[in-house]
Short mmCIF file of C-alpha atoms in Angstrom, two decimals:
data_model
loop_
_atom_site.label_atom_id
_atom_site.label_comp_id
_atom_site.label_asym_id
_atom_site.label_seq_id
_atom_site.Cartn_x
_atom_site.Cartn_y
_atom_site.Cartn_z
CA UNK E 1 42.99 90.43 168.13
CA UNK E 2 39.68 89.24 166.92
CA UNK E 3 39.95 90.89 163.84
CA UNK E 4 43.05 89.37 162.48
CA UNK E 5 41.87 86.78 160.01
CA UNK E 6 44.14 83.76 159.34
CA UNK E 7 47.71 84.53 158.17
CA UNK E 8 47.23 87.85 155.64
CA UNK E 9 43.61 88.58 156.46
CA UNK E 10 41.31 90.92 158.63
CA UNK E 11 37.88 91.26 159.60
CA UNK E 12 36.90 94.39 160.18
CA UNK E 13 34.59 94.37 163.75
CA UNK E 14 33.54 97.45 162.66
CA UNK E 15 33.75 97.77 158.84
CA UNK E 16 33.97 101.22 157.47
CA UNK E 17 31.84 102.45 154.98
CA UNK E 18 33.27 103.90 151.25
CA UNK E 19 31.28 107.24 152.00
CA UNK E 20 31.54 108.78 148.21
CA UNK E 21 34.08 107.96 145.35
CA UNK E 22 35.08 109.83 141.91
CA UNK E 23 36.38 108.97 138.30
CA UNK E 24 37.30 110.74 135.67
CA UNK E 25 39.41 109.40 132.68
CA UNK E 26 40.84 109.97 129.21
CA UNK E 27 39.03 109.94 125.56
CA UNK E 28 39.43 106.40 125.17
CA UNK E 29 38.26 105.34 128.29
CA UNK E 30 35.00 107.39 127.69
CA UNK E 31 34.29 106.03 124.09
CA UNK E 32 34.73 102.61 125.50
CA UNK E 33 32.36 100.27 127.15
CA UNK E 34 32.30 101.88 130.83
CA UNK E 35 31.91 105.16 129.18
CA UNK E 36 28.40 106.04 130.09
CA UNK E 37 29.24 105.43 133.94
CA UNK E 38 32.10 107.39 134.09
CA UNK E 39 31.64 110.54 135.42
CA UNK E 40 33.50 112.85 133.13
CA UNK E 41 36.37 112.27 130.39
CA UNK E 42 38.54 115.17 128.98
CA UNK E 43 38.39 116.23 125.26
CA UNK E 44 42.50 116.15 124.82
CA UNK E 45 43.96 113.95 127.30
CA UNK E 46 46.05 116.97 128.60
CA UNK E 47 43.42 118.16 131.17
CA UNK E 48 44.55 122.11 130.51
CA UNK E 49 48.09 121.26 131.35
CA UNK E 50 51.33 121.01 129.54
CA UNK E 51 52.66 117.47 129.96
CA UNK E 52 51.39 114.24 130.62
CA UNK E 53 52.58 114.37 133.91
CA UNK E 54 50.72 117.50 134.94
CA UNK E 55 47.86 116.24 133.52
CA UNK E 56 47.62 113.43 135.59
CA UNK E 57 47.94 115.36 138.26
CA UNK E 58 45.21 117.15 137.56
CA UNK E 59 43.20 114.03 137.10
CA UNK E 60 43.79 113.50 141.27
CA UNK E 61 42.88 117.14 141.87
CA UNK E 62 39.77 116.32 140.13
CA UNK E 63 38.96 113.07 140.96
CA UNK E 64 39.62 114.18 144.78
CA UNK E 65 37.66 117.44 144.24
CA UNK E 66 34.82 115.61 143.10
CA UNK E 67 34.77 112.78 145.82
CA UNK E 68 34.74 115.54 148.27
CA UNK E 69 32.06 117.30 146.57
CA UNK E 70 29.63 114.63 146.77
CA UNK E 71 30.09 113.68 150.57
CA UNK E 72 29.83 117.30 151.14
CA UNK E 73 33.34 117.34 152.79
CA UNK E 74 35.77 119.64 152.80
CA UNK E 75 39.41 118.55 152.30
CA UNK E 76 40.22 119.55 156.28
CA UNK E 77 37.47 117.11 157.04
CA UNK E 78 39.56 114.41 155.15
CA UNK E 79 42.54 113.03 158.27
CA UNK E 80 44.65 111.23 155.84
CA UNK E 81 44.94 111.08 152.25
CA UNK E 82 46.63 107.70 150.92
CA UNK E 83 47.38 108.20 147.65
CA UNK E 84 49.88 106.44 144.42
CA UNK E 85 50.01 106.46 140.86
CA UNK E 86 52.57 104.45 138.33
CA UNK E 87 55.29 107.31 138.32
CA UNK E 88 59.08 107.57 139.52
CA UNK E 89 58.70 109.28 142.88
CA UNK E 90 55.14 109.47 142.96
CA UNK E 91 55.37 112.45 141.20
CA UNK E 92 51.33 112.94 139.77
CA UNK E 93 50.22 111.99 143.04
CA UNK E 94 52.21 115.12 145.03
CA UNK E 95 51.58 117.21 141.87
CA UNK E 96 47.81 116.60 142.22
CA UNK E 97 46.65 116.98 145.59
CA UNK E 98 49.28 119.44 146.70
CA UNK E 99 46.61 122.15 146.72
CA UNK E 100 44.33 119.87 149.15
CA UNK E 101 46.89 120.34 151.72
CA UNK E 102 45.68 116.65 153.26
CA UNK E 103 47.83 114.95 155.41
CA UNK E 104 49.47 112.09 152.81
CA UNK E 105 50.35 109.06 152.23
CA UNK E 106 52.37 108.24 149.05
CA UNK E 107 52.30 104.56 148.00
CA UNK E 108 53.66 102.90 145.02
CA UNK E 109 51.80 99.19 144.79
CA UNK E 110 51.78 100.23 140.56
CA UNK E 111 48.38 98.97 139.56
CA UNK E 112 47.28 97.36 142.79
CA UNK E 113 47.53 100.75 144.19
CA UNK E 114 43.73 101.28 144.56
CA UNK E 115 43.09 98.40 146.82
CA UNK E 116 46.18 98.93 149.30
CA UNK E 117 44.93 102.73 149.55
CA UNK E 118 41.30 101.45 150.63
CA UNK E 119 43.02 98.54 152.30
CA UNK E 120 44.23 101.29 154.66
CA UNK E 121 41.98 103.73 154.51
CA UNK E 122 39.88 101.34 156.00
CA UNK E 123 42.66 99.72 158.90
CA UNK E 124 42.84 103.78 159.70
CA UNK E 125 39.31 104.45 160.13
CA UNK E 126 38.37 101.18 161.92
CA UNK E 127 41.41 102.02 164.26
CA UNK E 128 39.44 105.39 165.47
CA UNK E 129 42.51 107.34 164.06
CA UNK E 130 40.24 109.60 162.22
CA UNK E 131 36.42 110.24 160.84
CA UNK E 132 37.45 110.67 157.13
CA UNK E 133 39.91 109.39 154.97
CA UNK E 134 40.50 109.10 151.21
CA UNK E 135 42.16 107.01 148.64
CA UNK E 136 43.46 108.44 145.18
CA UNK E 137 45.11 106.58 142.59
CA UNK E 138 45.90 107.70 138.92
CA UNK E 139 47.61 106.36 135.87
CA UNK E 140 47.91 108.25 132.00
CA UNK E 141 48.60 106.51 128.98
CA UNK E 142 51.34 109.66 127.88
CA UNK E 143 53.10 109.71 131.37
CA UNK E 144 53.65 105.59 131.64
CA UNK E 145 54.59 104.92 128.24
CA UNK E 146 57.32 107.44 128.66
CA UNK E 147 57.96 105.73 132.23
CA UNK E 148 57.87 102.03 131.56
CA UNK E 149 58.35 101.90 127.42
CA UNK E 150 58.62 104.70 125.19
CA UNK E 151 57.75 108.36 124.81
CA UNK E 152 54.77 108.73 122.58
CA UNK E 153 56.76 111.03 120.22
CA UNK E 154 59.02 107.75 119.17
CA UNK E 155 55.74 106.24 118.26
CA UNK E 156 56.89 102.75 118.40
CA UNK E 157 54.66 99.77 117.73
CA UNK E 158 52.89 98.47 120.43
CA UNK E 159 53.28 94.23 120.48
CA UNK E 160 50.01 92.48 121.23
CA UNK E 161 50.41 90.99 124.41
CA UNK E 162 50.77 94.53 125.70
CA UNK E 163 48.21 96.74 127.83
CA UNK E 164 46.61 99.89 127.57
CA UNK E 165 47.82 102.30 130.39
CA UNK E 166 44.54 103.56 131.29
CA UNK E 167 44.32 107.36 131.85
CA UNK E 168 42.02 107.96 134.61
CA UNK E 169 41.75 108.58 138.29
CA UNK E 170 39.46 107.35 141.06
CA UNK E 171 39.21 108.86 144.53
CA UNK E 172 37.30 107.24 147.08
CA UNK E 173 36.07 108.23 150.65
CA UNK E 174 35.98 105.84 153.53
CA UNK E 175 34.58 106.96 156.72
CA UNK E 176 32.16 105.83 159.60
CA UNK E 177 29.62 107.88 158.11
CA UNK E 178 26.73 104.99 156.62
CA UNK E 179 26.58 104.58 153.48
CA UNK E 180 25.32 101.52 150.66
CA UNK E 181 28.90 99.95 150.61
CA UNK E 182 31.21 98.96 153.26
CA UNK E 183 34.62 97.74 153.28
CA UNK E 184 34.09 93.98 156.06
CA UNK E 185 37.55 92.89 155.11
CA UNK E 186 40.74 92.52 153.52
CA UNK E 187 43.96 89.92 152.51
CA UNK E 188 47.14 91.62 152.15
CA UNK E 189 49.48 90.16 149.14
CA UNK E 190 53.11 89.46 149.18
CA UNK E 191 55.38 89.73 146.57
CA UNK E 192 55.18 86.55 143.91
CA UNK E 193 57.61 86.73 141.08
CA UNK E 194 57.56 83.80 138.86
CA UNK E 195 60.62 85.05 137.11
CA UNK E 196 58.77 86.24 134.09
CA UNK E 197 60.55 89.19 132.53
CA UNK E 198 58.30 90.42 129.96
CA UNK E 199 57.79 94.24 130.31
CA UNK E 200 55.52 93.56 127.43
CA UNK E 201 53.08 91.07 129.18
CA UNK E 202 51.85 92.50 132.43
CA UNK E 203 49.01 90.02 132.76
CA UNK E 204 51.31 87.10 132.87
CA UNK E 205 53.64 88.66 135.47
CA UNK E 206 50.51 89.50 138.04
CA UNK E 207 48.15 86.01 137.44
CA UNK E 208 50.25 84.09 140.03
CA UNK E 209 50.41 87.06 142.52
CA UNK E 210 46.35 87.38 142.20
CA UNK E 211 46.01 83.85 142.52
CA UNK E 212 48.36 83.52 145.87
CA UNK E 213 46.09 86.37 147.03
CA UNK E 214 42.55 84.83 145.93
CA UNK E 215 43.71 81.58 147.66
CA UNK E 216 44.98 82.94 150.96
CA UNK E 217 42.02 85.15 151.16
CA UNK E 218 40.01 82.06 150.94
CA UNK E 219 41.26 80.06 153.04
CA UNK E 220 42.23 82.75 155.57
CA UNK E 221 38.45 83.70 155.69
CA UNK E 222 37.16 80.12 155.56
CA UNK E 223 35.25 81.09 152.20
CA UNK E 224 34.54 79.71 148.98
CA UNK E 225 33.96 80.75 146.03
CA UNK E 226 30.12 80.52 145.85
CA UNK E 227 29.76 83.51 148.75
CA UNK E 228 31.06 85.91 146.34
CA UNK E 229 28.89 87.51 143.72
CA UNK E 230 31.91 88.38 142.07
CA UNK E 231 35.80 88.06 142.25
CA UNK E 232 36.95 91.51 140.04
CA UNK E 233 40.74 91.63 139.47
CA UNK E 234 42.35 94.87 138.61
CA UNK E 235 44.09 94.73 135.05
CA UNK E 236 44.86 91.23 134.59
CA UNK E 237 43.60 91.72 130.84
CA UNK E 238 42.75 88.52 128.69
CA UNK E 239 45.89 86.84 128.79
CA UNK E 240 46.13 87.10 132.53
CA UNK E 241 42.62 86.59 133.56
CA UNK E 242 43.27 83.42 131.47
CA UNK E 243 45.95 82.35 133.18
CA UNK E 244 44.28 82.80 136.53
CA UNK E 245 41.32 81.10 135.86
CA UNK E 246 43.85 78.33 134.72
CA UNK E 247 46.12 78.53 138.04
CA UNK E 248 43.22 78.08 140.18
CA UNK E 249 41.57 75.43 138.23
CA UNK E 250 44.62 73.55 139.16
CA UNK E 251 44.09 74.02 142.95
CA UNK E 252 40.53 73.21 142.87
CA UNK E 253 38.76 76.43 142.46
CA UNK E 254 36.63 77.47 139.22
CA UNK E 255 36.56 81.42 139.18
CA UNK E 256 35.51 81.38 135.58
CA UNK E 257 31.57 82.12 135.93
CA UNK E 258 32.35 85.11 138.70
CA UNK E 259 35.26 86.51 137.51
CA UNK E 260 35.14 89.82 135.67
CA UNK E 261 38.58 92.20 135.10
CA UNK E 262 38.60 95.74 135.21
CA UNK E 263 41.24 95.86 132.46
CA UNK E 264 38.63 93.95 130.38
CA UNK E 265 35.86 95.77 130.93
CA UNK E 266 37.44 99.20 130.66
CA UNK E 267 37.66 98.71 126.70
CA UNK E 268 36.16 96.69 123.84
CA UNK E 269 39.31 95.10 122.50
CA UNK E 270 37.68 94.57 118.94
CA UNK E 271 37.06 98.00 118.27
CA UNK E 272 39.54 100.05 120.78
CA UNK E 273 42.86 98.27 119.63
CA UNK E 274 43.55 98.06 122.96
CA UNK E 275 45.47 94.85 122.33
CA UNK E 276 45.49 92.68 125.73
CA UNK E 277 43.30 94.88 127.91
CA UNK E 278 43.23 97.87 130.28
CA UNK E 279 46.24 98.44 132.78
CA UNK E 280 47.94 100.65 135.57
CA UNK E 281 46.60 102.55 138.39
CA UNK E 282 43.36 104.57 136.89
CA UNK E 283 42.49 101.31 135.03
CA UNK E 284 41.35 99.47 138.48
CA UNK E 285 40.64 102.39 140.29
CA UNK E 286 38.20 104.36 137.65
CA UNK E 287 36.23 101.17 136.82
CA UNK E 288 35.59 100.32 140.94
CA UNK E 289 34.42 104.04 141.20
CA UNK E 290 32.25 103.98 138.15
CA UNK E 291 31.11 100.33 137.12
CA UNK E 292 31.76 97.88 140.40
CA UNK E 293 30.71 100.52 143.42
CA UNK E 294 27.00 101.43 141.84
CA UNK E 295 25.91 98.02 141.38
CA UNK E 296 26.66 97.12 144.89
CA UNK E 297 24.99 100.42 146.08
CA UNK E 298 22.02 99.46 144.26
CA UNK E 299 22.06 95.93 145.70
CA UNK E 300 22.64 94.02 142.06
CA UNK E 301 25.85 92.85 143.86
CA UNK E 302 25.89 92.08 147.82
CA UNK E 303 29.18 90.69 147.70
CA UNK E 304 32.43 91.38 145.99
CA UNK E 305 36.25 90.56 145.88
CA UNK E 306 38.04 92.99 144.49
CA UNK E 307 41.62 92.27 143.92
CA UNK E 308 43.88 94.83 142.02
CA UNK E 309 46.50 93.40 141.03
CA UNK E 310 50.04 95.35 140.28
CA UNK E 311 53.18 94.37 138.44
CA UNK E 312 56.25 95.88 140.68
CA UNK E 313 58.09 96.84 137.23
CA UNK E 314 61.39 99.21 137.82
CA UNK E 315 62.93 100.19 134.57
CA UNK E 316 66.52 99.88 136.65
CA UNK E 317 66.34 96.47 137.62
CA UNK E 318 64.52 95.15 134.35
CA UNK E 319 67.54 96.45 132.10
CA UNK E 320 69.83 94.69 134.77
CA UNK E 321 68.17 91.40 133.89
CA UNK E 322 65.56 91.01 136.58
CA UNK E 323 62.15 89.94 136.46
CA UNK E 324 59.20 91.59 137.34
CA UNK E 325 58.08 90.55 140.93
CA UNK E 326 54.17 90.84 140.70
CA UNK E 327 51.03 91.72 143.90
CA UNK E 328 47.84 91.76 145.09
CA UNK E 329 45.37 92.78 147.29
CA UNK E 330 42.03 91.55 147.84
CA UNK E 331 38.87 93.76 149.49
CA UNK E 332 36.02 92.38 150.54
CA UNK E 333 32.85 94.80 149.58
CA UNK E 334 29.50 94.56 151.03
CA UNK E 335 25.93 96.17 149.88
CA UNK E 336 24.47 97.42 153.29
CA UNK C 1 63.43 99.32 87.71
CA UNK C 2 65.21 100.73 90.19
CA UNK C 3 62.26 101.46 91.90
CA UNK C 4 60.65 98.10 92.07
CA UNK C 5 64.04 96.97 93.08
CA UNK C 6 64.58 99.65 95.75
CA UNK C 7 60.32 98.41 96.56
CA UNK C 8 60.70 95.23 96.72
CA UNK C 9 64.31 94.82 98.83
CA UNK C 10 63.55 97.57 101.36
CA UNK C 11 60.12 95.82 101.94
CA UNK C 12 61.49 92.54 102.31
CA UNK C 13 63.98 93.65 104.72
CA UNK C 14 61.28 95.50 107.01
CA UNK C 15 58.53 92.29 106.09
CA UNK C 16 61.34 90.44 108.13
CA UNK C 17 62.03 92.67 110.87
CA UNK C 18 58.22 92.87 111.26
CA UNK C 19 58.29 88.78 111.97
CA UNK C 20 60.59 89.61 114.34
CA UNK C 21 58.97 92.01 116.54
CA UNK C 22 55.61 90.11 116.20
CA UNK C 23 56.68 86.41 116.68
CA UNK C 24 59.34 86.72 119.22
CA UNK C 25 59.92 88.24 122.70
CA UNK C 26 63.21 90.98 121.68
CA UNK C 27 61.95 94.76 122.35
CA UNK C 28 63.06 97.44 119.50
CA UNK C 29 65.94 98.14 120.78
CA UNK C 30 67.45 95.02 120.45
CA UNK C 31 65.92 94.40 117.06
CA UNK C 32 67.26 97.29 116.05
CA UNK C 33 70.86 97.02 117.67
CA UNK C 34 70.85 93.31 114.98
CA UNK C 35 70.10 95.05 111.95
CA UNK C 36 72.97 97.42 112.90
CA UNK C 37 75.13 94.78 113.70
CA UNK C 38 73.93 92.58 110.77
CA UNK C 39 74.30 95.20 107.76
CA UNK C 40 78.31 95.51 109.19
CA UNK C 41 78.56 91.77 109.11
CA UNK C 42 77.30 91.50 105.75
CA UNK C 43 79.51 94.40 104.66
CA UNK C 44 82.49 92.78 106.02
CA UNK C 45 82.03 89.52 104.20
CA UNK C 46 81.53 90.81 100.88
CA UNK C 47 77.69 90.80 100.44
CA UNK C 48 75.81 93.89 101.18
CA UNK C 49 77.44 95.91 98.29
CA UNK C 50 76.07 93.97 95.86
CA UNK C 51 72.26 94.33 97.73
CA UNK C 52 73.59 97.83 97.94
CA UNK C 53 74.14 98.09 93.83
CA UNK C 54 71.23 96.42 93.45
CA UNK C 55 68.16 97.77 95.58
CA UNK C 56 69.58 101.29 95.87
CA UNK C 57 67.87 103.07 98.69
CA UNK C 58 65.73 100.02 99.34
CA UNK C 59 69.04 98.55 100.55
CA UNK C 60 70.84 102.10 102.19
CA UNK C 61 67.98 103.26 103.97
CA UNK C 62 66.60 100.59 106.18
CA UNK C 63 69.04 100.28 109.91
CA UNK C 64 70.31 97.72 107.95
CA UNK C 65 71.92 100.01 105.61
CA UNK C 66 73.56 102.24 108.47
CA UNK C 67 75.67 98.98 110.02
CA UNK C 68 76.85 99.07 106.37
CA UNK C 69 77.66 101.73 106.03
CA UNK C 70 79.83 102.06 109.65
CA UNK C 71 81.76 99.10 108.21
CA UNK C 72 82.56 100.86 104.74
CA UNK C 73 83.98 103.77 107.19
CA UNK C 74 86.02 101.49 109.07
CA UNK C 75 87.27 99.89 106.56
CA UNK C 76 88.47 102.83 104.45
CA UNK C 77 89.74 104.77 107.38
CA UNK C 78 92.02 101.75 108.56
CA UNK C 79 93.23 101.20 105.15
CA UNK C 80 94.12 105.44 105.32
CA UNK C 81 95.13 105.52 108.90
CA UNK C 82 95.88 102.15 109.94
CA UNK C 83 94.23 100.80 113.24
CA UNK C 84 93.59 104.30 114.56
CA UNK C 85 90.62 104.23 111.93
CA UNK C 86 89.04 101.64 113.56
CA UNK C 87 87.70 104.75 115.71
CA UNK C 88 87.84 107.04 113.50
CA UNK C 89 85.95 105.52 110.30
CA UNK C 90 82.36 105.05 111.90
CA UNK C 91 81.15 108.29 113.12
CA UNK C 92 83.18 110.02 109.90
CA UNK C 93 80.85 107.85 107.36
CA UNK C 94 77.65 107.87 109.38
CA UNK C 95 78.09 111.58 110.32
CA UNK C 96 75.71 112.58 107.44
CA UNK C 97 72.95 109.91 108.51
CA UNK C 98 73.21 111.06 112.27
CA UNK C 99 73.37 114.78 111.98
CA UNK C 100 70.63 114.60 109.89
CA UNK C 101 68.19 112.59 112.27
CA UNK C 102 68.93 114.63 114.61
CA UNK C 103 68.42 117.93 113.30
CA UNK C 104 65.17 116.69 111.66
CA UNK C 105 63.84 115.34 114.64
CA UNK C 106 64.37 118.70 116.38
CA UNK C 107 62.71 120.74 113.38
CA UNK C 108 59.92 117.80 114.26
CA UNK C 109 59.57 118.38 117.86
CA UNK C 110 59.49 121.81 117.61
CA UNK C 111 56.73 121.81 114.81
CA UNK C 112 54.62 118.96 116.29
CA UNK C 113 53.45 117.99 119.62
CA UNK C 114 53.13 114.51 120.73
CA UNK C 115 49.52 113.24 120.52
CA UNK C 116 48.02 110.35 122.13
CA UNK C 117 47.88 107.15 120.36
CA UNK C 118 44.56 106.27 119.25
#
C-alpha cells in the first residue's frame, strides 16, 4: 500500500517512463506559437478524409503511428491502448486506431482526457500488467463544433468568452523501457460543478475542478508549490487560468509565476482570433507531446504538474437545464 | 430614400441584436426565438406595419420581420376561418419565406462544402 498517497494520490515505487510520444494538429495550430515544435500539421484540416469525424480519426492513426515509429514498436508490442476524444460514443477514437488492432480502452474525461489516459497507462505498467502501453487523445475544431455548438456550415458567431477546439492529436508511450521523462505520480480528480451553465465559457466551468485537484495533490503529496518547475493546466484559457490563479490565492497558494496553460500557449490570441484560448482533447494533449515533454527531456524542466483539465459537457443534460460538472487530473513528470 | 430607410432600420435592428449576443449570456437560438416572438407582438399591437411601410425590406427581412409576418397570417386566416386559422394562418403566410430557405440552403450545400473557420 505504500504507494497510495493521501486521499486521491499515488506514488509510483516504480515510476514508468513516457517511452516516445506524437502530435500532429490542424492549420491553425501550426501557424500558431507551438507551431515549430509540432511535428506535422495538415494543409486542409480534412487529413484525406471526408468528414470531420474521419479526419480526426485519422489524426489518432497518425499520431499513434508515429509514437510507435519512434520507440521502434510495433502496435502488438503495445498491451493496452487507452484512448478518448470529445465525441458522442467515442466515435474518432474507434474510427482511428481500429486498424492497430490494440487491445482498448475508450475513455471520455472531454479535455482532461490526456492525463487520465497516462494516469493509467502508468497504474497499468507499474502494476506489471504489461511492457508497453499507449495513450491517444484527439479533438477537431469541425467535429466539436458540430458536437457541442454548431455545424460549421451555420457559421454562427463565435462569443468571446468561447474556446478554440483545438484540432490535433497526441499519442504517448509509457513503458519500463528508460527514457528522459518518467511519470513518479499522480492525483485523481472528482467531479466539481459549481453550477455554472455556460456552454460558452469552458474555462470558468473547469477553474474550480483544477483547483480542487492542484490542492489535494498538494496536500496529498505533502508539496508546495516551490518543488514544481511548473504547474501546466490543460485548456483553462485566459479567463480560467485567471480564475484559478484567483481561487488559490484565496487558499494561500500563488501559482501565478509557475503556471503556464496549454490552451494559452497553443495560440497567440492577438493575431489567431482565437478568442479565450485553446480547448478540448488535442489542445492538452498536442502541446504536452510537442512543447512540455522536450523541455523536460532536455532537463530545462525537472519537475512538472500537469493537470488537464475537462469540462463534462452533455448536450442532453445542458438543454434540460443542467450545469456543466467540471475535472481534473494532475501528473507528476520528472526529467531522469 | 427607400434605401437609406430600408439601411438604416434593418441595421438598427441587427446593431441591437448584436448587443445582445455580445453583452449578455442568451445563445442564438434564443435570441433568435425573441425576434420571432417580438416582430408578432409588435404586429399584434398595431406597430410593426407602420416600420413595415416605412423601412421596406429593412423592416421584412430581418427574423424580426418573419414573427410579423406569422401574425399577419393568423390574423387574416381567423378573420376567414374563424379560430381554426389560428393553425392554419402561420405556415400559409410564411410558406414562401420557409420553402425558400430551405431550398436555397440545399442548392448551398450541394454547391459548397463547409470550410474551417479561420
Amino acid at each position: 500500500m505504500e504507494q497510495v498517497k493521501g486521499s486521491q494520490s499515488i506514488v509510483f515505487k516504480e515510476p514508468p517512463y513516457i517511452v516516445s510520444s506524437a502530435n500532429i494538429a490542424g492549420c491553425k495550430e501550426g501557424e500558431g506559437p507551438l507551431g515549430k515544435y509540432i511535428d506535422s500539421h495538415g494543409e486542409d484540416d480534412l487529413f484525406g478524409e471526408t468528414t470531420w469525424e474521419l479526419a480526426e480519426g485519422a489524426l489518432q492513426t497518425q499520431a499513434c503511428q508515429r509514437a510507435l515509429k519512434k520507440a521502434n514498436l510495433k502496435p502488438k508490442d503495445i498491451r493496452y491502448l487507452f484512448g478518448g476524444d470529445l465525441l458522442r460514443q467515442g466515435i474518432a477514437t474507434s474510427i482511428g486506431v481500429e486498424q492497430l488492432q490494440i487491445p482498448l480502452f475508450g475513455l471520455y474525461a472531454a479535455c482532461s482526457t490526456s492525463g487520465e489516459a497516462l494516469g493509467l497507462c502508468a497504474m497499468a505498467v507499474a502494476g506489471g500488467y504489461g511492457e508497453y502501453m499507449m495513450a491517444v487523445t484527439s479533438s477537431h475544431f469541425g467535429s466539436a463544433e458540430k458536437e457541442f455548438r454548431f455545424p460549421l456550415a451555420y457559421a454562427n458567431q463565435r462569443a468571446l468568452s468561447t474556446q478554440w477546439t483545438v484540432t490535433g492529436s497526441g499519442a504517448f508511450i509509457v513503458g519500463r523501457e528508460k527514457s528522459n521523462v518518467k511519470i513518479t505520480g499522480m492525483t485523481v480528480g472528482k467531479i466539481i460543478d459549481m453550477g455554472l451553465k455556460e456552454p460558452q465559457n469552458m474555462g470558468a466551468c473547469m477553474a474550480p475542478a483544477a483547483k480542487d485537484t492542484i490542492l489535494t495533490h498538494l496536500s496529498d503529496m505533502e508539496k508546495s508549490v516551490k518543488d514544481y518547475d511548473h504547474i501546466i493546466t490543460g485548456d483553462l484559457g485566459y479567463i480560467g487560468s485567471e480564475i484559478l490563479v484567483e481561487l488559490l490565492q484565496k487558499e494561500g497558494i500563488d501559482i501565478s509565476k509557475i503556471h503556464l496553460d496549454c490552451g494559452k500557449l497553443i495560440f497567440d490570441k492577438e493575431t489567431q482570433n482565437t478568442n479565450a484560448g485553446g480547448s478540448g482533447c488535442g489542445c492538452a494533449a498536442v502541446t504536452l507531446s510537442s512543447y512540455i515533454l522536450p523541455k523536460i527531456v532536455s532537463g530545462e524542466w525537472s519537475k512538472v504538474l500537469f493537470v488537464p483539465t475537462g469540462a463534462l459537457m452533455s448536450t442532453v443534460s445542458f438543454n434540460e437545464g443542467e450545469s456543466v460538472p467540471g475535472i481534473a487530473h494532475a501528473i507528476v513528470l520528472e526529467h531522469v | 430614400m427607400e434605401y437609406i430607410n430600408a439601411f438604416w432600420v434593418g441595421g438598427l435592428i441587427c446593431a441591437l441584436v448584436q448587443i445582445l449576443l455580445d453583452r449578455t449570456k442568451m445563445l442564438p437560438g434564443r435570441v433568435m426565438v425573441l425576434l420571432v416572438c417580438t416582430g408578432a407582438v409588435l404586429g399584434f399591437v398595431g406597430i410593426y406595419d407602420g416600420i413595415k411601410e416605412y423601412a421596406g425590406a429593412g423592416a421584412s427581412v430581418p427574423l424580426i420581420g418573419f414573427g410579423h409576418a406569422l401574425w399577419i397570417g393568423v390574423r387574416d386566416a381567423v378573420d376567414e376561418n374563424g379560430l381554426l386559422g389560428v393553425y392554419l394562418g402561420g405556415f400559409t403566410a410564411s410558406a414562401g419565406g420557409i420553402s425558400a430557405a430551405l431550398i436555397f440552403g440545399y442548392i448551398a450545400a450541394w454547391l459548397f462544402e463547409p470550410k474551417m473557420k479561420k
